XYZ file of N, CA and C in Angstrom:
321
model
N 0.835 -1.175 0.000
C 0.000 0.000 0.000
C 0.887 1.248 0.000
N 0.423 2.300 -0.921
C 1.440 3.594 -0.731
C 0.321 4.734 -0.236
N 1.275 5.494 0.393
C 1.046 6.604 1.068
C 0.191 7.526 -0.058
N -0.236 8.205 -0.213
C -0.882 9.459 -0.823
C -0.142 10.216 -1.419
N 0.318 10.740 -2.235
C 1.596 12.063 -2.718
C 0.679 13.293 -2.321
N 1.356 13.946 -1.683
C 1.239 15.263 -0.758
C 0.968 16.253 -1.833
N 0.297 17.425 -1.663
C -0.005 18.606 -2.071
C 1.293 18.960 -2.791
N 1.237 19.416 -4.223
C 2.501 20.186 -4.349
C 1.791 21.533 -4.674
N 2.471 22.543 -3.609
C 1.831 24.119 -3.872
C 2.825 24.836 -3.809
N 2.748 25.709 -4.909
C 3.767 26.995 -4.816
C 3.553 28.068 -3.442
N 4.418 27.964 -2.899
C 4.420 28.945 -1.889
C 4.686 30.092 -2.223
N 4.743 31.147 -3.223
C 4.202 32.569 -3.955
C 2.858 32.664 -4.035
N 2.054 31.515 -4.774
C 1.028 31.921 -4.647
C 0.271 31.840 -3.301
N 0.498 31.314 -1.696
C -0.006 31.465 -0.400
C -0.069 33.285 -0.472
N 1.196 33.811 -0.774
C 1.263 34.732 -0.506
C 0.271 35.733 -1.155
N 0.010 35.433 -2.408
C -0.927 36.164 -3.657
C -2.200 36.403 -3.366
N -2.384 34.931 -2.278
C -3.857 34.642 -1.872
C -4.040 35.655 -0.789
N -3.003 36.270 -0.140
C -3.500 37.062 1.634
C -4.349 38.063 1.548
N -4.491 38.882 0.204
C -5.520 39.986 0.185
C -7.038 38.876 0.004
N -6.916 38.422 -0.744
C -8.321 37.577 -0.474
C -8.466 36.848 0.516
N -7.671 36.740 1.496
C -7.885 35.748 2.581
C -8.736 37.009 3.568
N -7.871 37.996 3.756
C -8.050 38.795 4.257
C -9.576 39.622 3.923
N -10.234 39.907 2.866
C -11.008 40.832 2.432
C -12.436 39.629 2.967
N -12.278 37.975 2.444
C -12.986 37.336 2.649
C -13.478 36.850 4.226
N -12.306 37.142 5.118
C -12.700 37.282 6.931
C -13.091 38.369 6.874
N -13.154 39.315 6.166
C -14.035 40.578 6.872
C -16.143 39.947 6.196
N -15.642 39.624 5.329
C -17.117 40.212 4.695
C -17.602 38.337 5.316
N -17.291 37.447 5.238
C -17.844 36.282 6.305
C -18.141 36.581 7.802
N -17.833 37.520 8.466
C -18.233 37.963 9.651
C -19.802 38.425 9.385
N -20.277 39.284 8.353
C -21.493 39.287 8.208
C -22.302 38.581 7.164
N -21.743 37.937 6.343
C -22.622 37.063 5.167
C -22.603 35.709 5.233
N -21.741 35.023 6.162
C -21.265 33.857 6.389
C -21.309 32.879 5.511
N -20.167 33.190 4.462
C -19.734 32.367 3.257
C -19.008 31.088 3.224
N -18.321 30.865 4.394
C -17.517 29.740 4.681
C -17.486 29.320 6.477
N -16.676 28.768 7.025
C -16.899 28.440 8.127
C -16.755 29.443 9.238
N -17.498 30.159 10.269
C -16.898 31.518 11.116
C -15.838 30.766 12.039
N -15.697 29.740 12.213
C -14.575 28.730 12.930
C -12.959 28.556 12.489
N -13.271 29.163 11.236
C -12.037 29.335 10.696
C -11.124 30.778 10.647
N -9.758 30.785 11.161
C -9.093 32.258 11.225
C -8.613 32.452 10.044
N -7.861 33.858 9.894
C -8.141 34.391 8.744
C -6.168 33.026 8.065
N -5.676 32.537 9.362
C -4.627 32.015 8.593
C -5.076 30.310 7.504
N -6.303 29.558 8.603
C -6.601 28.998 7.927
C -7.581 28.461 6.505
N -8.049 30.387 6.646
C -8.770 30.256 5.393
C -7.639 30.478 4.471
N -6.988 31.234 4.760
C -5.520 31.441 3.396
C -5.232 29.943 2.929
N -4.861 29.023 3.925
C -4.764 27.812 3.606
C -5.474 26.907 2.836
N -6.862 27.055 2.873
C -8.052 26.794 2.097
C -7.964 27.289 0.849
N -7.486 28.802 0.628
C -7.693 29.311 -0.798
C -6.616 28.701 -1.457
N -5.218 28.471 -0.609
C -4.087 28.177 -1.428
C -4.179 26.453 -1.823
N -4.701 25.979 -0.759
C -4.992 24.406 -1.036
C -6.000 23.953 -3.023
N -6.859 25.240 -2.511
C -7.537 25.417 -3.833
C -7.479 25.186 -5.331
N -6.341 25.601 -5.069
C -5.049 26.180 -6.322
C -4.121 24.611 -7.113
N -4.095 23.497 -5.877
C -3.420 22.650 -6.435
C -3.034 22.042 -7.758
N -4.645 22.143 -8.210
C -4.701 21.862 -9.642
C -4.336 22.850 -11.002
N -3.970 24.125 -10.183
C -3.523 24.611 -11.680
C -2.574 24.637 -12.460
N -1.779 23.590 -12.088
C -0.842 23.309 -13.151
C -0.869 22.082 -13.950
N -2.490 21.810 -13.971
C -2.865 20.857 -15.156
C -3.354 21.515 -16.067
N -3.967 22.925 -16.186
C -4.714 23.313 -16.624
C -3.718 24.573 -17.779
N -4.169 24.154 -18.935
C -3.579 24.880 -20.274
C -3.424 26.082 -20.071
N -2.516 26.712 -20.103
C -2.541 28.672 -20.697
C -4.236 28.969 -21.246
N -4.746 29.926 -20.636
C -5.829 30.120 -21.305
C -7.114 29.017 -20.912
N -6.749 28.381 -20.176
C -7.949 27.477 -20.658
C -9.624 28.201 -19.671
N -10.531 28.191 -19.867
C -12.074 27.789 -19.584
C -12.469 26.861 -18.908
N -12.528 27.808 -17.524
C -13.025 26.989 -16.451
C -14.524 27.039 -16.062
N -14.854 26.468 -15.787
C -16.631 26.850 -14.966
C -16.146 25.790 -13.615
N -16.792 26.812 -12.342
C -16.846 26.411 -11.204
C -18.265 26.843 -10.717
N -18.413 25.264 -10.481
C -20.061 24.779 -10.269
C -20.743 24.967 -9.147
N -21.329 25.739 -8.686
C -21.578 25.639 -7.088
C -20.679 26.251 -6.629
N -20.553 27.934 -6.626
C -18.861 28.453 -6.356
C -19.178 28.654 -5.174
N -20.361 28.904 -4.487
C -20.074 29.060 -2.918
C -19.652 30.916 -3.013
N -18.609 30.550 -2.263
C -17.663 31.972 -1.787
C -16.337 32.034 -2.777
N -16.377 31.368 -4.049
C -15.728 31.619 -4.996
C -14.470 30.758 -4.862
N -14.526 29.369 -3.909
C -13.415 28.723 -4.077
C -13.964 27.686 -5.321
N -13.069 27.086 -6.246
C -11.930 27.675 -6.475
C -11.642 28.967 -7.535
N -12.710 29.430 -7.733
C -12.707 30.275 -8.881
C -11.986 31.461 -9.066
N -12.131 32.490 -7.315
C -11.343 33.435 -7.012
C -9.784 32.985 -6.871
N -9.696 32.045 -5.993
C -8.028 32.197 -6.190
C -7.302 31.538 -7.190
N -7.949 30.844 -7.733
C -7.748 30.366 -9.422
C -7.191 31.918 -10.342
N -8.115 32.918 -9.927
C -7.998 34.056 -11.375
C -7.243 35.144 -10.434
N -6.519 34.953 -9.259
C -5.875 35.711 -8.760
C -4.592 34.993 -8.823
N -4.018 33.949 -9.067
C -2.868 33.556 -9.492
C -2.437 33.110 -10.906
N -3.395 32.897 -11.640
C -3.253 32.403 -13.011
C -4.732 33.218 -14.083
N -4.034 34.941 -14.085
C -5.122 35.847 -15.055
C -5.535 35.198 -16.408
N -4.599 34.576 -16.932
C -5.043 34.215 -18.320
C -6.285 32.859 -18.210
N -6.615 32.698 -16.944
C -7.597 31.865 -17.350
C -8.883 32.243 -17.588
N -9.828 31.457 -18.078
C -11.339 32.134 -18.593
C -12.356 31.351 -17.444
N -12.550 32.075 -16.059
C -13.251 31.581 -15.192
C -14.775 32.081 -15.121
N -15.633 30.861 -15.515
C -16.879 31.479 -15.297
C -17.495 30.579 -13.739
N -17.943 31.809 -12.504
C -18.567 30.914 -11.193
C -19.718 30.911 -11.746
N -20.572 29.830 -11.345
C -22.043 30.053 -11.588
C -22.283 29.456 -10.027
N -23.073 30.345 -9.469
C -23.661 30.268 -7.991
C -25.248 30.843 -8.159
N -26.042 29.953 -7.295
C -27.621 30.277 -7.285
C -27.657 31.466 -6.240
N -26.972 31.150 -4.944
C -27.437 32.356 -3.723
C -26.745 33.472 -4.197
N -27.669 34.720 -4.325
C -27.658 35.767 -4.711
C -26.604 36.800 -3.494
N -26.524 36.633 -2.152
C -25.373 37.030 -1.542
C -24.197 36.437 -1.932
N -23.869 35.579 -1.993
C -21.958 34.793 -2.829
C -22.205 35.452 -3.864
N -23.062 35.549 -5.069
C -22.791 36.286 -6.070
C -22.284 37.694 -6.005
N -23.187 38.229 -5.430
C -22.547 40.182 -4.995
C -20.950 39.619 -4.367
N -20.896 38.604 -3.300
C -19.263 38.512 -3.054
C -18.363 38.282 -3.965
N -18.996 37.321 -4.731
C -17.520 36.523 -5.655
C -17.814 37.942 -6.911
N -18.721 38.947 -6.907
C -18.691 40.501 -7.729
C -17.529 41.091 -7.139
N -17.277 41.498 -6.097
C -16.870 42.063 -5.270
C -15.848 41.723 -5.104
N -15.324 40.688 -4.518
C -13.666 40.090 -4.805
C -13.307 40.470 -6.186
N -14.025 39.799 -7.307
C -13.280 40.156 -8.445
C -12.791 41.450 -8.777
N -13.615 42.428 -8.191
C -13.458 43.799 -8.649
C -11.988 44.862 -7.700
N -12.353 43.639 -6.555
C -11.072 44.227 -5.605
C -9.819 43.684 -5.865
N -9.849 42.563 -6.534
C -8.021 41.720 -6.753
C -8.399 41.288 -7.627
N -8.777 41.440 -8.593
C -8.654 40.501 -9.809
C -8.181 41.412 -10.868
Protein backbone atom coordinates (compact mmCIF):
# COMPACT_ATOMS: atom_id res chain seq x y z
CA UNK A 1 0.00 0.00 0.00
CA UNK A 2 1.44 3.59 -0.73
CA UNK A 3 1.05 6.60 1.07
CA UNK A 4 -0.88 9.46 -0.82
CA UNK A 5 1.60 12.06 -2.72
CA UNK A 6 1.24 15.26 -0.76
CA UNK A 7 -0.01 18.61 -2.07
CA UNK A 8 2.50 20.19 -4.35
CA UNK A 9 1.83 24.12 -3.87
CA UNK A 10 3.77 27.00 -4.82
CA UNK A 11 4.42 28.94 -1.89
CA UNK A 12 4.20 32.57 -3.96
CA UNK A 13 1.03 31.92 -4.65
CA UNK A 14 -0.01 31.47 -0.40
CA UNK A 15 1.26 34.73 -0.51
CA UNK A 16 -0.93 36.16 -3.66
CA UNK A 17 -3.86 34.64 -1.87
CA UNK A 18 -3.50 37.06 1.63
CA UNK A 19 -5.52 39.99 0.19
CA UNK A 20 -8.32 37.58 -0.47
CA UNK A 21 -7.88 35.75 2.58
CA UNK A 22 -8.05 38.79 4.26
CA UNK A 23 -11.01 40.83 2.43
CA UNK A 24 -12.99 37.34 2.65
CA UNK A 25 -12.70 37.28 6.93
CA UNK A 26 -14.03 40.58 6.87
CA UNK A 27 -17.12 40.21 4.70
CA UNK A 28 -17.84 36.28 6.30
CA UNK A 29 -18.23 37.96 9.65
CA UNK A 30 -21.49 39.29 8.21
CA UNK A 31 -22.62 37.06 5.17
CA UNK A 32 -21.27 33.86 6.39
CA UNK A 33 -19.73 32.37 3.26
CA UNK A 34 -17.52 29.74 4.68
CA UNK A 35 -16.90 28.44 8.13
CA UNK A 36 -16.90 31.52 11.12
CA UNK A 37 -14.58 28.73 12.93
CA UNK A 38 -12.04 29.33 10.70
CA UNK A 39 -9.09 32.26 11.23
CA UNK A 40 -8.14 34.39 8.74
CA UNK A 41 -4.63 32.01 8.59
CA UNK A 42 -6.60 29.00 7.93
CA UNK A 43 -8.77 30.26 5.39
CA UNK A 44 -5.52 31.44 3.40
CA UNK A 45 -4.76 27.81 3.61
CA UNK A 46 -8.05 26.79 2.10
CA UNK A 47 -7.69 29.31 -0.80
CA UNK A 48 -4.09 28.18 -1.43
CA UNK A 49 -4.99 24.41 -1.04
CA UNK A 50 -7.54 25.42 -3.83
CA UNK A 51 -5.05 26.18 -6.32
CA UNK A 52 -3.42 22.65 -6.43
CA UNK A 53 -4.70 21.86 -9.64
CA UNK A 54 -3.52 24.61 -11.68
CA UNK A 55 -0.84 23.31 -13.15
CA UNK A 56 -2.86 20.86 -15.16
CA UNK A 57 -4.71 23.31 -16.62
CA UNK A 58 -3.58 24.88 -20.27
CA UNK A 59 -2.54 28.67 -20.70
CA UNK A 60 -5.83 30.12 -21.30
CA UNK A 61 -7.95 27.48 -20.66
CA UNK A 62 -12.07 27.79 -19.58
CA UNK A 63 -13.03 26.99 -16.45
CA UNK A 64 -16.63 26.85 -14.97
CA UNK A 65 -16.85 26.41 -11.20
CA UNK A 66 -20.06 24.78 -10.27
CA UNK A 67 -21.58 25.64 -7.09
CA UNK A 68 -18.86 28.45 -6.36
CA UNK A 69 -20.07 29.06 -2.92
CA UNK A 70 -17.66 31.97 -1.79
CA UNK A 71 -15.73 31.62 -5.00
CA UNK A 72 -13.41 28.72 -4.08
CA UNK A 73 -11.93 27.68 -6.47
CA UNK A 74 -12.71 30.28 -8.88
CA UNK A 75 -11.34 33.43 -7.01
CA UNK A 76 -8.03 32.20 -6.19
CA UNK A 77 -7.75 30.37 -9.42
CA UNK A 78 -8.00 34.06 -11.38
CA UNK A 79 -5.87 35.71 -8.76
CA UNK A 80 -2.87 33.56 -9.49
CA UNK A 81 -3.25 32.40 -13.01
CA UNK A 82 -5.12 35.85 -15.05
CA UNK A 83 -5.04 34.21 -18.32
CA UNK A 84 -7.60 31.86 -17.35
CA UNK A 85 -11.34 32.13 -18.59
CA UNK A 86 -13.25 31.58 -15.19
CA UNK A 87 -16.88 31.48 -15.30
CA UNK A 88 -18.57 30.91 -11.19
CA UNK A 89 -22.04 30.05 -11.59
CA UNK A 90 -23.66 30.27 -7.99
CA UNK A 91 -27.62 30.28 -7.29
CA UNK A 92 -27.44 32.36 -3.72
CA UNK A 93 -27.66 35.77 -4.71
CA UNK A 94 -25.37 37.03 -1.54
CA UNK A 95 -21.96 34.79 -2.83
CA UNK A 96 -22.79 36.29 -6.07
CA UNK A 97 -22.55 40.18 -5.00
CA UNK A 98 -19.26 38.51 -3.05
CA UNK A 99 -17.52 36.52 -5.65
CA UNK A 100 -18.69 40.50 -7.73
CA UNK A 101 -16.87 42.06 -5.27
CA UNK A 102 -13.67 40.09 -4.81
CA UNK A 103 -13.28 40.16 -8.44
CA UNK A 104 -13.46 43.80 -8.65
CA UNK A 105 -11.07 44.23 -5.60
CA UNK A 106 -8.02 41.72 -6.75
CA UNK A 107 -8.65 40.50 -9.81
Amino acid sequence: MTSPTPLQLDPKHRAQLAPLAALLTQWNKAHNLVSRKLSEDQLLDLLWEATAFERFLPLGANVADLGSGAGIPALPLAVIRPDLKIEAVEPRQKRCTWIRFAQQKLV
